[in-house]
């Protein structure tokens, strides 16, 4: 599945199939959350959260691709991400774009 953040694909005419989304909510283990709290006092990267968000992005993309595949899409264009805090230590990652078929 071709995935791009542009609204077009060079040399392709596109038929719009519709919006596709994929999301996940993830949290860290309480012990790591406490360790991250201490880390915020001294500064630096919160690697546990970086890893959590990377995993969440991958899962959201996978679910978005599954939605596009169900529509028999050839590609997803105009892909974007959104994130929000659901609870302390838990974040939702949403991937969304437009499923298209090549004409």
mmCIF file of N, CA, C and O in Angstrom:
data_model
loop_
_atom_site.group_PDB
_atom_site.id
_atom_site.type_symbol
_atom_site.label_atom_id
_atom_site.label_comp_id
_atom_site.label_asym_id
_atom_site.label_seq_id
_atom_site.Cartn_x
_atom_site.Cartn_y
_atom_site.Cartn_z
ATOM 1 N N UNK A 1 0.859 -1.177 0.000
ATOM 2 C CA UNK A 1 0.000 0.000 0.000
ATOM 3 C C UNK A 1 0.901 1.234 0.000
ATOM 4 O O UNK A 1 1.745 1.384 0.878
ATOM 5 N N UNK A 2 0.711 2.080 -0.981
ATOM 6 C CA UNK A 2 1.458 3.336 -1.043
ATOM 7 C C UNK A 2 0.813 4.328 -0.081
ATOM 8 O O UNK A 2 -0.408 4.512 -0.099
ATOM 9 N N UNK A 3 1.625 4.940 0.760
ATOM 10 C CA UNK A 3 1.139 5.911 1.745
ATOM 11 C C UNK A 3 1.952 7.186 1.570
ATOM 12 O O UNK A 3 3.186 7.137 1.584
ATOM 13 N N UNK A 4 1.266 8.317 1.419
ATOM 14 C CA UNK A 4 1.967 9.586 1.242
ATOM 15 C C UNK A 4 1.208 10.716 1.923
ATOM 16 O O UNK A 4 -0.011 10.643 2.089
ATOM 17 N N UNK A 5 1.954 11.745 2.306
ATOM 18 C CA UNK A 5 1.296 12.907 2.906
ATOM 19 C C UNK A 5 0.952 13.969 1.866
ATOM 20 O O UNK A 5 0.387 15.000 2.191
ATOM 21 N N UNK A 6 1.266 13.715 0.597
ATOM 22 C CA UNK A 6 0.890 14.641 -0.469
ATOM 23 C C UNK A 6 -0.540 14.349 -0.911
ATOM 24 O O UNK A 6 -1.089 13.280 -0.632
ATOM 25 N N UNK A 7 -1.142 15.294 -1.623
ATOM 26 C CA UNK A 7 -2.518 15.131 -2.100
ATOM 27 C C UNK A 7 -2.581 14.461 -3.462
ATOM 28 O O UNK A 7 -3.668 14.305 -4.017
ATOM 29 N N UNK A 8 -1.441 14.094 -4.014
ATOM 30 C CA UNK A 8 -1.386 13.526 -5.352
ATOM 31 C C UNK A 8 -0.262 12.511 -5.418
ATOM 32 O O UNK A 8 0.577 12.436 -4.521
ATOM 33 N N UNK A 9 -0.272 11.737 -6.492
ATOM 34 C CA UNK A 9 0.821 10.808 -6.786
ATOM 35 C C UNK A 9 1.202 11.082 -8.233
ATOM 36 O O UNK A 9 0.346 11.027 -9.130
ATOM 37 N N UNK A 10 2.458 11.417 -8.465
ATOM 38 C CA UNK A 10 2.924 11.755 -9.812
ATOM 39 C C UNK A 10 2.486 10.711 -10.836
ATOM 40 O O UNK A 10 2.578 9.508 -10.587
ATOM 41 N N UNK A 11 2.010 11.207 -11.987
ATOM 42 C CA UNK A 11 1.642 10.371 -13.132
ATOM 43 C C UNK A 11 0.478 9.411 -12.850
ATOM 44 O O UNK A 11 0.318 8.416 -13.565
ATOM 45 N N UNK A 12 -0.314 9.678 -11.813
ATOM 46 C CA UNK A 12 -1.464 8.820 -11.508
ATOM 47 C C UNK A 12 -2.720 9.672 -11.411
ATOM 48 O O UNK A 12 -2.708 10.745 -10.816
ATOM 49 N N UNK A 13 -3.791 9.183 -12.017
ATOM 50 C CA UNK A 13 -5.110 9.778 -11.823
ATOM 51 C C UNK A 13 -5.769 8.985 -10.711
ATOM 52 O O UNK A 13 -5.705 7.749 -10.697
ATOM 53 N N UNK A 14 -6.376 9.702 -9.778
ATOM 54 C CA UNK A 14 -6.889 9.060 -8.576
ATOM 55 C C UNK A 14 -8.404 9.132 -8.496
ATOM 56 O O UNK A 14 -9.007 10.168 -8.763
ATOM 57 N N UNK A 15 -8.987 8.029 -8.081
ATOM 58 C CA UNK A 15 -10.411 7.985 -7.750
ATOM 59 C C UNK A 15 -10.499 7.941 -6.228
ATOM 60 O O UNK A 15 -9.938 7.040 -5.590
ATOM 61 N N UNK A 16 -11.166 8.905 -5.646
ATOM 62 C CA UNK A 16 -11.278 8.979 -4.189
ATOM 63 C C UNK A 16 -12.291 7.951 -3.703
ATOM 64 O O UNK A 16 -13.431 7.913 -4.171
ATOM 65 N N UNK A 17 -11.869 7.125 -2.747
ATOM 66 C CA UNK A 17 -12.751 6.129 -2.151
ATOM 67 C C UNK A 17 -13.314 6.599 -0.820
ATOM 68 O O UNK A 17 -14.384 6.177 -0.415
ATOM 69 N N UNK A 18 -12.568 7.452 -0.127
ATOM 70 C CA UNK A 18 -13.066 7.986 1.141
ATOM 71 C C UNK A 18 -12.007 8.050 2.226
ATOM 72 O O UNK A 18 -10.869 7.618 2.052
ATOM 73 N N UNK A 19 -12.425 8.591 3.341
ATOM 74 C CA UNK A 19 -11.564 8.756 4.510
ATOM 75 C C UNK A 19 -11.294 7.400 5.157
ATOM 76 O O UNK A 19 -12.213 6.584 5.295
ATOM 77 N N UNK A 20 -10.048 7.181 5.526
ATOM 78 C CA UNK A 20 -9.692 5.997 6.309
ATOM 79 C C UNK A 20 -8.925 6.447 7.541
ATOM 80 O O UNK A 20 -8.179 7.421 7.497
ATOM 81 N N UNK A 21 -9.147 5.752 8.636
ATOM 82 C CA UNK A 21 -8.499 6.107 9.898
ATOM 83 C C UNK A 21 -7.970 4.854 10.582
ATOM 84 O O UNK A 21 -8.394 3.741 10.304
ATOM 85 N N UNK A 22 -7.072 5.073 11.481
ATOM 86 C CA UNK A 22 -6.568 4.032 12.365
ATOM 87 C C UNK A 22 -6.120 4.703 13.638
ATOM 88 O O UNK A 22 -5.491 5.758 13.591
ATOM 89 N N UNK A 23 -6.476 4.137 14.780
ATOM 90 C CA UNK A 23 -6.063 4.763 16.034
ATOM 91 C C UNK A 23 -5.757 3.706 17.078
ATOM 92 O O UNK A 23 -6.165 2.550 16.964
ATOM 93 N N UNK A 24 -5.044 4.135 18.083
ATOM 94 C CA UNK A 24 -4.746 3.286 19.223
ATOM 95 C C UNK A 24 -4.498 4.183 20.432
ATOM 96 O O UNK A 24 -4.077 5.331 20.289
ATOM 97 N N UNK A 25 -4.796 3.666 21.593
ATOM 98 C CA UNK A 25 -4.488 4.349 22.852
ATOM 99 C C UNK A 25 -3.506 3.457 23.586
ATOM 100 O O UNK A 25 -3.752 2.266 23.760
ATOM 101 N N UNK A 26 -2.389 4.038 23.990
ATOM 102 C CA UNK A 26 -1.364 3.257 24.669
ATOM 103 C C UNK A 26 -0.923 3.968 25.940
ATOM 104 O O UNK A 26 -0.997 5.196 26.028
ATOM 105 N N UNK A 27 -0.447 3.171 26.880
ATOM 106 C CA UNK A 27 0.083 3.735 28.123
ATOM 107 C C UNK A 27 1.343 2.977 28.508
ATOM 108 O O UNK A 27 1.623 1.901 27.987
ATOM 109 N N UNK A 28 2.076 3.547 29.420
ATOM 110 C CA UNK A 28 3.299 2.919 29.917
ATOM 111 C C UNK A 28 3.024 2.257 31.254
ATOM 112 O O UNK A 28 2.098 2.611 31.970
ATOM 113 N N UNK A 29 3.865 1.308 31.569
ATOM 114 C CA UNK A 29 3.836 0.630 32.867
ATOM 115 C C UNK A 29 4.007 1.664 33.976
ATOM 116 O O UNK A 29 4.777 2.612 33.835
ATOM 117 N N UNK A 30 3.302 1.501 35.080
ATOM 118 C CA UNK A 30 3.336 2.469 36.174
ATOM 119 C C UNK A 30 4.763 2.748 36.651
ATOM 120 O O UNK A 30 5.120 3.892 36.915
ATOM 121 N N UNK A 31 5.596 1.719 36.745
ATOM 122 C CA UNK A 31 6.979 1.909 37.184
ATOM 123 C C UNK A 31 7.749 2.814 36.237
ATOM 124 O O UNK A 31 8.497 3.693 36.668
ATOM 125 N N UNK A 32 7.551 2.616 34.947
ATOM 126 C CA UNK A 32 8.224 3.476 33.963
ATOM 127 C C UNK A 32 7.662 4.891 34.011
ATOM 128 O O UNK A 32 8.364 5.849 33.754
ATOM 129 N N UNK A 33 6.360 5.007 34.307
ATOM 130 C CA UNK A 33 5.736 6.322 34.400
ATOM 131 C C UNK A 33 6.354 7.109 35.557
ATOM 132 O O UNK A 33 6.644 8.296 35.437
ATOM 133 N N UNK A 34 6.592 6.448 36.660
ATOM 134 C CA UNK A 34 7.228 7.098 37.819
ATOM 135 C C UNK A 34 8.655 7.504 37.455
ATOM 136 O O UNK A 34 9.087 8.618 37.749
ATOM 137 N N UNK A 35 9.386 6.614 36.785
ATOM 138 C CA UNK A 35 10.756 6.930 36.364
ATOM 139 C C UNK A 35 10.757 8.128 35.416
ATOM 140 O O UNK A 35 11.631 8.999 35.500
ATOM 141 N N UNK A 36 9.769 8.193 34.530
ATOM 142 C CA UNK A 36 9.676 9.327 33.599
ATOM 143 C C UNK A 36 9.414 10.620 34.375
ATOM 144 O O UNK A 36 9.928 11.682 34.019
ATOM 145 N N UNK A 37 8.630 10.532 35.438
ATOM 146 C CA UNK A 37 8.371 11.708 36.269
ATOM 147 C C UNK A 37 9.652 12.247 36.872
ATOM 148 O O UNK A 37 9.865 13.468 36.903
ATOM 149 N N UNK A 38 10.518 11.369 37.339
ATOM 150 C CA UNK A 38 11.807 11.810 37.868
ATOM 151 C C UNK A 38 12.670 12.412 36.769
ATOM 152 O O UNK A 38 13.366 13.398 36.972
ATOM 153 N N UNK A 39 12.621 11.828 35.581
ATOM 154 C CA UNK A 39 13.426 12.306 34.454
ATOM 155 C C UNK A 39 13.030 13.731 34.069
ATOM 156 O O UNK A 39 13.875 14.527 33.671
ATOM 157 N N UNK A 40 11.747 14.062 34.189
ATOM 158 C CA UNK A 40 11.314 15.417 33.827
ATOM 159 C C UNK A 40 11.931 16.465 34.735
ATOM 160 O O UNK A 40 12.055 17.619 34.351
ATOM 161 N N UNK A 41 12.347 16.065 35.930
ATOM 162 C CA UNK A 41 12.970 17.019 36.856
ATOM 163 C C UNK A 41 14.388 17.381 36.428
ATOM 164 O O UNK A 41 14.828 18.493 36.675
ATOM 165 N N UNK A 42 15.075 16.438 35.781
ATOM 166 C CA UNK A 42 16.464 16.693 35.397
ATOM 167 C C UNK A 42 16.621 16.965 33.907
ATOM 168 O O UNK A 42 17.674 17.399 33.465
ATOM 169 N N UNK A 43 15.591 16.692 33.136
ATOM 170 C CA UNK A 43 15.637 16.951 31.698
ATOM 171 C C UNK A 43 16.142 15.759 30.912
ATOM 172 O O UNK A 43 16.691 14.813 31.463
ATOM 173 N N UNK A 44 15.927 15.803 29.616
ATOM 174 C CA UNK A 44 16.375 14.736 28.737
ATOM 175 C C UNK A 44 15.211 14.004 28.104
ATOM 176 O O UNK A 44 14.052 14.237 28.432
ATOM 177 N N UNK A 45 15.550 13.130 27.192
ATOM 178 C CA UNK A 45 14.527 12.376 26.464
ATOM 179 C C UNK A 45 13.877 11.339 27.366
ATOM 180 O O UNK A 45 14.549 10.642 28.128
ATOM 181 N N UNK A 46 12.580 11.217 27.248
ATOM 182 C CA UNK A 46 11.836 10.182 27.957
ATOM 183 C C UNK A 46 11.703 8.992 27.005
ATOM 184 O O UNK A 46 10.730 8.842 26.281
ATOM 185 N N UNK A 47 12.724 8.155 26.997
ATOM 186 C CA UNK A 47 12.817 7.077 26.011
ATOM 187 C C UNK A 47 11.633 6.120 26.059
ATOM 188 O O UNK A 47 11.177 5.637 25.023
ATOM 189 N N UNK A 48 11.124 5.851 27.240
ATOM 190 C CA UNK A 48 9.968 4.964 27.353
ATOM 191 C C UNK A 48 8.771 5.517 26.598
ATOM 192 O O UNK A 48 8.051 4.785 25.909
ATOM 193 N N UNK A 49 8.558 6.819 26.700
ATOM 194 C CA UNK A 49 7.445 7.449 25.987
ATOM 195 C C UNK A 49 7.735 7.536 24.490
ATOM 196 O O UNK A 49 6.821 7.386 23.675
ATOM 197 N N UNK A 50 8.975 7.781 24.134
ATOM 198 C CA UNK A 50 9.341 7.807 22.712
ATOM 199 C C UNK A 50 9.031 6.462 22.078
ATOM 200 O O UNK A 50 8.429 6.390 21.001
ATOM 201 N N UNK A 51 9.413 5.384 22.751
ATOM 202 C CA UNK A 51 9.142 4.037 22.250
ATOM 203 C C UNK A 51 7.647 3.767 22.194
ATOM 204 O O UNK A 51 7.144 3.187 21.224
ATOM 205 N N UNK A 52 6.914 4.187 23.227
ATOM 206 C CA UNK A 52 5.472 3.978 23.271
ATOM 207 C C UNK A 52 4.790 4.670 22.095
ATOM 208 O O UNK A 52 3.945 4.083 21.405
ATOM 209 N N UNK A 53 5.181 5.909 21.815
ATOM 210 C CA UNK A 53 4.554 6.655 20.730
ATOM 211 C C UNK A 53 4.933 6.101 19.363
ATOM 212 O O UNK A 53 4.112 6.079 18.442
ATOM 213 N N UNK A 54 6.157 5.621 19.217
ATOM 214 C CA UNK A 54 6.573 4.985 17.956
ATOM 215 C C UNK A 54 5.738 3.725 17.701
ATOM 216 O O UNK A 54 5.242 3.503 16.593
ATOM 217 N N UNK A 55 5.565 2.913 18.744
ATOM 218 C CA UNK A 55 4.734 1.713 18.617
ATOM 219 C C UNK A 55 3.290 2.090 18.282
ATOM 220 O O UNK A 55 2.644 1.434 17.461
ATOM 221 N N UNK A 56 2.794 3.137 18.917
ATOM 222 C CA UNK A 56 1.421 3.585 18.676
ATOM 223 C C UNK A 56 1.249 4.069 17.237
ATOM 224 O O UNK A 56 0.240 3.772 16.593
ATOM 225 N N UNK A 57 2.230 4.814 16.712
ATOM 226 C CA UNK A 57 2.154 5.270 15.311
ATOM 227 C C UNK A 57 2.110 4.081 14.354
ATOM 228 O O UNK A 57 1.321 4.052 13.413
ATOM 229 N N UNK A 58 2.956 3.092 14.605
ATOM 230 C CA UNK A 58 2.976 1.899 13.752
ATOM 231 C C UNK A 58 1.629 1.184 13.777
ATOM 232 O O UNK A 58 1.123 0.747 12.744
ATOM 233 N N UNK A 59 1.051 1.052 14.950
ATOM 234 C CA UNK A 59 -0.250 0.389 15.080
ATOM 235 C C UNK A 59 -1.351 1.189 14.392
ATOM 236 O O UNK A 59 -2.207 0.627 13.692
ATOM 237 N N UNK A 60 -1.348 2.506 14.563
ATOM 238 C CA UNK A 60 -2.353 3.362 13.922
ATOM 239 C C UNK A 60 -2.244 3.270 12.400
ATOM 240 O O UNK A 60 -3.266 3.172 11.701
ATOM 241 N N UNK A 61 -1.016 3.264 11.875
ATOM 242 C CA UNK A 61 -0.819 3.128 10.428
ATOM 243 C C UNK A 61 -1.340 1.772 9.961
ATOM 244 O O UNK A 61 -2.031 1.679 8.935
ATOM 245 N N UNK A 62 -1.027 0.726 10.689
ATOM 246 C CA UNK A 62 -1.470 -0.621 10.328
ATOM 247 C C UNK A 62 -2.996 -0.689 10.255
ATOM 248 O O UNK A 62 -3.566 -1.275 9.321
ATOM 249 N N UNK A 63 -3.668 -0.069 11.204
ATOM 250 C CA UNK A 63 -5.138 -0.077 11.214
ATOM 251 C C UNK A 63 -5.707 0.779 10.084
ATOM 252 O O UNK A 63 -6.733 0.427 9.491
ATOM 253 N N UNK A 64 -5.042 1.884 9.767
ATOM 254 C CA UNK A 64 -5.478 2.721 8.654
ATOM 255 C C UNK A 64 -5.337 1.951 7.338
ATOM 256 O O UNK A 64 -6.234 1.982 6.487
ATOM 257 N N UNK A 65 -4.215 1.261 7.161
ATOM 258 C CA UNK A 65 -3.984 0.461 5.954
ATOM 259 C C UNK A 65 -5.034 -0.647 5.847
ATOM 260 O O UNK A 65 -5.548 -0.926 4.757
ATOM 261 N N UNK A 66 -5.379 -1.265 6.956
ATOM 262 C CA UNK A 66 -6.410 -2.308 6.938
ATOM 263 C C UNK A 66 -7.749 -1.737 6.463
ATOM 264 O O UNK A 66 -8.464 -2.383 5.682
ATOM 265 N N UNK A 67 -8.074 -0.536 6.914
ATOM 266 C CA UNK A 67 -9.318 0.109 6.479
ATOM 267 C C UNK A 67 -9.279 0.399 4.981
ATOM 268 O O UNK A 67 -10.270 0.202 4.267
ATOM 269 N N UNK A 68 -8.130 0.850 4.472
ATOM 270 C CA UNK A 68 -7.986 1.133 3.039
ATOM 271 C C UNK A 68 -8.023 -0.158 2.221
ATOM 272 O O UNK A 68 -8.611 -0.195 1.138
ATOM 273 N N UNK A 69 -7.423 -1.190 2.731
ATOM 274 C CA UNK A 69 -7.429 -2.485 2.049
ATOM 275 C C UNK A 69 -8.861 -3.011 1.922
ATOM 276 O O UNK A 69 -9.229 -3.575 0.885
ATOM 277 N N UNK A 70 -9.663 -2.804 2.951
ATOM 278 C CA UNK A 70 -11.064 -3.235 2.908
ATOM 279 C C UNK A 70 -11.838 -2.510 1.804
ATOM 280 O O UNK A 70 -12.811 -3.051 1.271
ATOM 281 N N UNK A 71 -11.402 -1.306 1.451
ATOM 282 C CA UNK A 71 -12.024 -0.545 0.361
ATOM 283 C C UNK A 71 -11.394 -0.861 -0.997
ATOM 284 O O UNK A 71 -11.758 -0.263 -2.000
ATOM 285 N N UNK A 72 -10.415 -1.775 -0.990
ATOM 286 C CA UNK A 72 -9.655 -2.152 -2.187
ATOM 287 C C UNK A 72 -8.888 -0.965 -2.768
ATOM 288 O O UNK A 72 -8.762 -0.810 -3.984
ATOM 289 N N UNK A 73 -8.352 -0.143 -1.890
ATOM 290 C CA UNK A 73 -7.571 1.030 -2.296
ATOM 291 C C UNK A 73 -6.190 0.610 -2.780
ATOM 292 O O UNK A 73 -5.654 -0.421 -2.356
ATOM 293 N N UNK A 74 -5.624 1.442 -3.647
ATOM 294 C CA UNK A 74 -4.257 1.251 -4.111
ATOM 295 C C UNK A 74 -3.273 2.079 -3.290
ATOM 296 O O UNK A 74 -2.085 1.778 -3.249
ATOM 297 N N UNK A 75 -3.792 3.149 -2.681
ATOM 298 C CA UNK A 75 -2.914 4.060 -1.943
ATOM 299 C C UNK A 75 -3.736 4.867 -0.941
ATOM 300 O O UNK A 75 -4.974 4.879 -0.999
ATOM 301 N N UNK A 76 -3.016 5.535 -0.055
ATOM 302 C CA UNK A 76 -3.630 6.482 0.875
ATOM 303 C C UNK A 76 -2.858 7.789 0.724
ATOM 304 O O UNK A 76 -1.635 7.808 0.872
ATOM 305 N N UNK A 77 -3.563 8.857 0.398
ATOM 306 C CA UNK A 77 -2.932 10.164 0.214
ATOM 307 C C UNK A 77 -3.371 11.101 1.326
ATOM 308 O O UNK A 77 -4.318 10.819 2.058
ATOM 309 N N UNK A 78 -2.664 12.220 1.431
ATOM 310 C CA UNK A 78 -2.967 13.266 2.420
ATOM 311 C C UNK A 78 -2.960 12.714 3.846
ATOM 312 O O UNK A 78 -3.777 13.088 4.676
ATOM 313 N N UNK A 79 -2.017 11.832 4.129
ATOM 314 C CA UNK A 79 -1.947 11.195 5.448
ATOM 315 C C UNK A 79 -1.430 12.181 6.491
ATOM 316 O O UNK A 79 -0.475 12.918 6.253
ATOM 317 N N UNK A 80 -2.089 12.176 7.622
ATOM 318 C CA UNK A 80 -1.694 13.024 8.749
ATOM 319 C C UNK A 80 -1.830 12.221 10.036
ATOM 320 O O UNK A 80 -2.466 11.164 10.059
ATOM 321 N N UNK A 81 -1.244 12.749 11.091
ATOM 322 C CA UNK A 81 -1.325 12.149 12.417
ATOM 323 C C UNK A 81 -1.857 13.177 13.398
ATOM 324 O O UNK A 81 -1.620 14.372 13.249
ATOM 325 N N UNK A 82 -2.521 12.677 14.392
ATOM 326 C CA UNK A 82 -2.987 13.517 15.485
ATOM 327 C C UNK A 82 -2.743 12.747 16.774
ATOM 328 O O UNK A 82 -2.792 11.509 16.782
ATOM 329 N N UNK A 83 -2.472 13.462 17.837
ATOM 330 C CA UNK A 83 -2.305 12.795 19.124
ATOM 331 C C UNK A 83 -3.026 13.590 20.202
ATOM 332 O O UNK A 83 -3.218 14.802 20.077
ATOM 333 N N UNK A 84 -3.440 12.883 21.216
ATOM 334 C CA UNK A 84 -4.082 13.543 22.341
ATOM 335 C C UNK A 84 -3.833 12.728 23.601
ATOM 336 O O UNK A 84 -3.632 11.515 23.545
ATOM 337 N N UNK A 85 -3.849 13.397 24.712
ATOM 338 C CA UNK A 85 -3.703 12.737 26.000
ATOM 339 C C UNK A 85 -5.077 12.275 26.448
ATOM 340 O O UNK A 85 -6.014 13.071 26.501
ATOM 341 N N UNK A 86 -5.192 10.989 26.736
ATOM 342 C CA UNK A 86 -6.457 10.423 27.167
ATOM 343 C C UNK A 86 -6.519 10.420 28.694
ATOM 344 O O UNK A 86 -7.544 10.693 29.292
ATOM 345 N N UNK A 87 -5.405 10.104 29.306
ATOM 346 C CA UNK A 87 -5.258 10.090 30.761
ATOM 347 C C UNK A 87 -3.781 10.280 31.035
ATOM 348 O O UNK A 87 -2.957 10.191 30.117
ATOM 349 N N UNK A 88 -3.425 10.537 32.286
ATOM 350 C CA UNK A 88 -2.013 10.709 32.590
ATOM 351 C C UNK A 88 -1.259 9.441 32.211
ATOM 352 O O UNK A 88 -1.607 8.346 32.633
ATOM 353 N N UNK A 89 -0.272 9.585 31.349
ATOM 354 C CA UNK A 89 0.537 8.453 30.923
ATOM 355 C C UNK A 89 -0.055 7.660 29.777
ATOM 356 O O UNK A 89 0.499 6.647 29.386
ATOM 357 N N UNK A 90 -1.211 8.094 29.249
ATOM 358 C CA UNK A 90 -1.835 7.385 28.129
ATOM 359 C C UNK A 90 -2.118 8.371 27.000
ATOM 360 O O UNK A 90 -2.606 9.468 27.237
ATOM 361 N N UNK A 91 -1.797 7.961 25.772
ATOM 362 C CA UNK A 91 -1.983 8.847 24.624
ATOM 363 C C UNK A 91 -2.680 8.096 23.499
ATOM 364 O O UNK A 91 -2.457 6.901 23.302
ATOM 365 N N UNK A 92 -3.525 8.831 22.785
ATOM 366 C CA UNK A 92 -4.136 8.296 21.575
ATOM 367 C C UNK A 92 -3.362 8.841 20.391
ATOM 368 O O UNK A 92 -3.033 10.020 20.341
ATOM 369 N N UNK A 93 -3.065 7.962 19.451
ATOM 370 C CA UNK A 93 -2.479 8.363 18.179
ATOM 371 C C UNK A 93 -3.494 8.000 17.101
ATOM 372 O O UNK A 93 -3.990 6.866 17.058
ATOM 373 N N UNK A 94 -3.809 8.965 16.246
ATOM 374 C CA UNK A 94 -4.744 8.767 15.148
ATOM 375 C C UNK A 94 -4.009 9.020 13.842
ATOM 376 O O UNK A 94 -3.350 10.052 13.693
ATOM 377 N N UNK A 95 -4.092 8.077 12.935
ATOM 378 C CA UNK A 95 -3.568 8.252 11.578
ATOM 379 C C UNK A 95 -4.780 8.321 10.661
ATOM 380 O O UNK A 95 -5.713 7.525 10.803
ATOM 381 N N UNK A 96 -4.780 9.283 9.723
ATOM 382 C CA UNK A 96 -5.917 9.392 8.817
ATOM 383 C C UNK A 96 -5.472 9.920 7.466
ATOM 384 O O UNK A 96 -4.454 10.579 7.349
ATOM 385 N N UNK A 97 -6.221 9.553 6.460
ATOM 386 C CA UNK A 97 -5.919 9.974 5.112
ATOM 387 C C UNK A 97 -7.061 9.605 4.181
ATOM 388 O O UNK A 97 -8.112 9.152 4.614
ATOM 389 N N UNK A 98 -6.830 9.804 2.898
ATOM 390 C CA UNK A 98 -7.846 9.536 1.884
ATOM 391 C C UNK A 98 -7.445 8.299 1.086
ATOM 392 O O UNK A 98 -6.370 8.286 0.470
ATOM 393 N N UNK A 99 -8.295 7.290 1.116
ATOM 394 C CA UNK A 99 -8.059 6.075 0.337
ATOM 395 C C UNK A 99 -8.392 6.377 -1.117
ATOM 396 O O UNK A 99 -9.410 7.001 -1.422
ATOM 397 N N UNK A 100 -7.499 5.947 -2.020
ATOM 398 C CA UNK A 100 -7.697 6.199 -3.447
ATOM 399 C C UNK A 100 -7.407 4.939 -4.254
ATOM 400 O O UNK A 100 -6.691 4.043 -3.809
ATOM 401 N N UNK A 101 -8.001 4.906 -5.431
ATOM 402 C CA UNK A 101 -7.751 3.832 -6.386
ATOM 403 C C UNK A 101 -7.158 4.495 -7.627
ATOM 404 O O UNK A 101 -7.540 5.590 -7.993
ATOM 405 N N UNK A 102 -6.195 3.835 -8.262
ATOM 406 C CA UNK A 102 -5.598 4.366 -9.484
ATOM 407 C C UNK A 102 -6.561 4.139 -10.638
ATOM 408 O O UNK A 102 -7.125 3.061 -10.796
ATOM 409 N N UNK A 103 -6.760 5.184 -11.440
ATOM 410 C CA UNK A 103 -7.631 5.059 -12.635
ATOM 411 C C UNK A 103 -6.827 4.527 -13.801
ATOM 412 O O UNK A 103 -5.677 4.778 -13.950
#
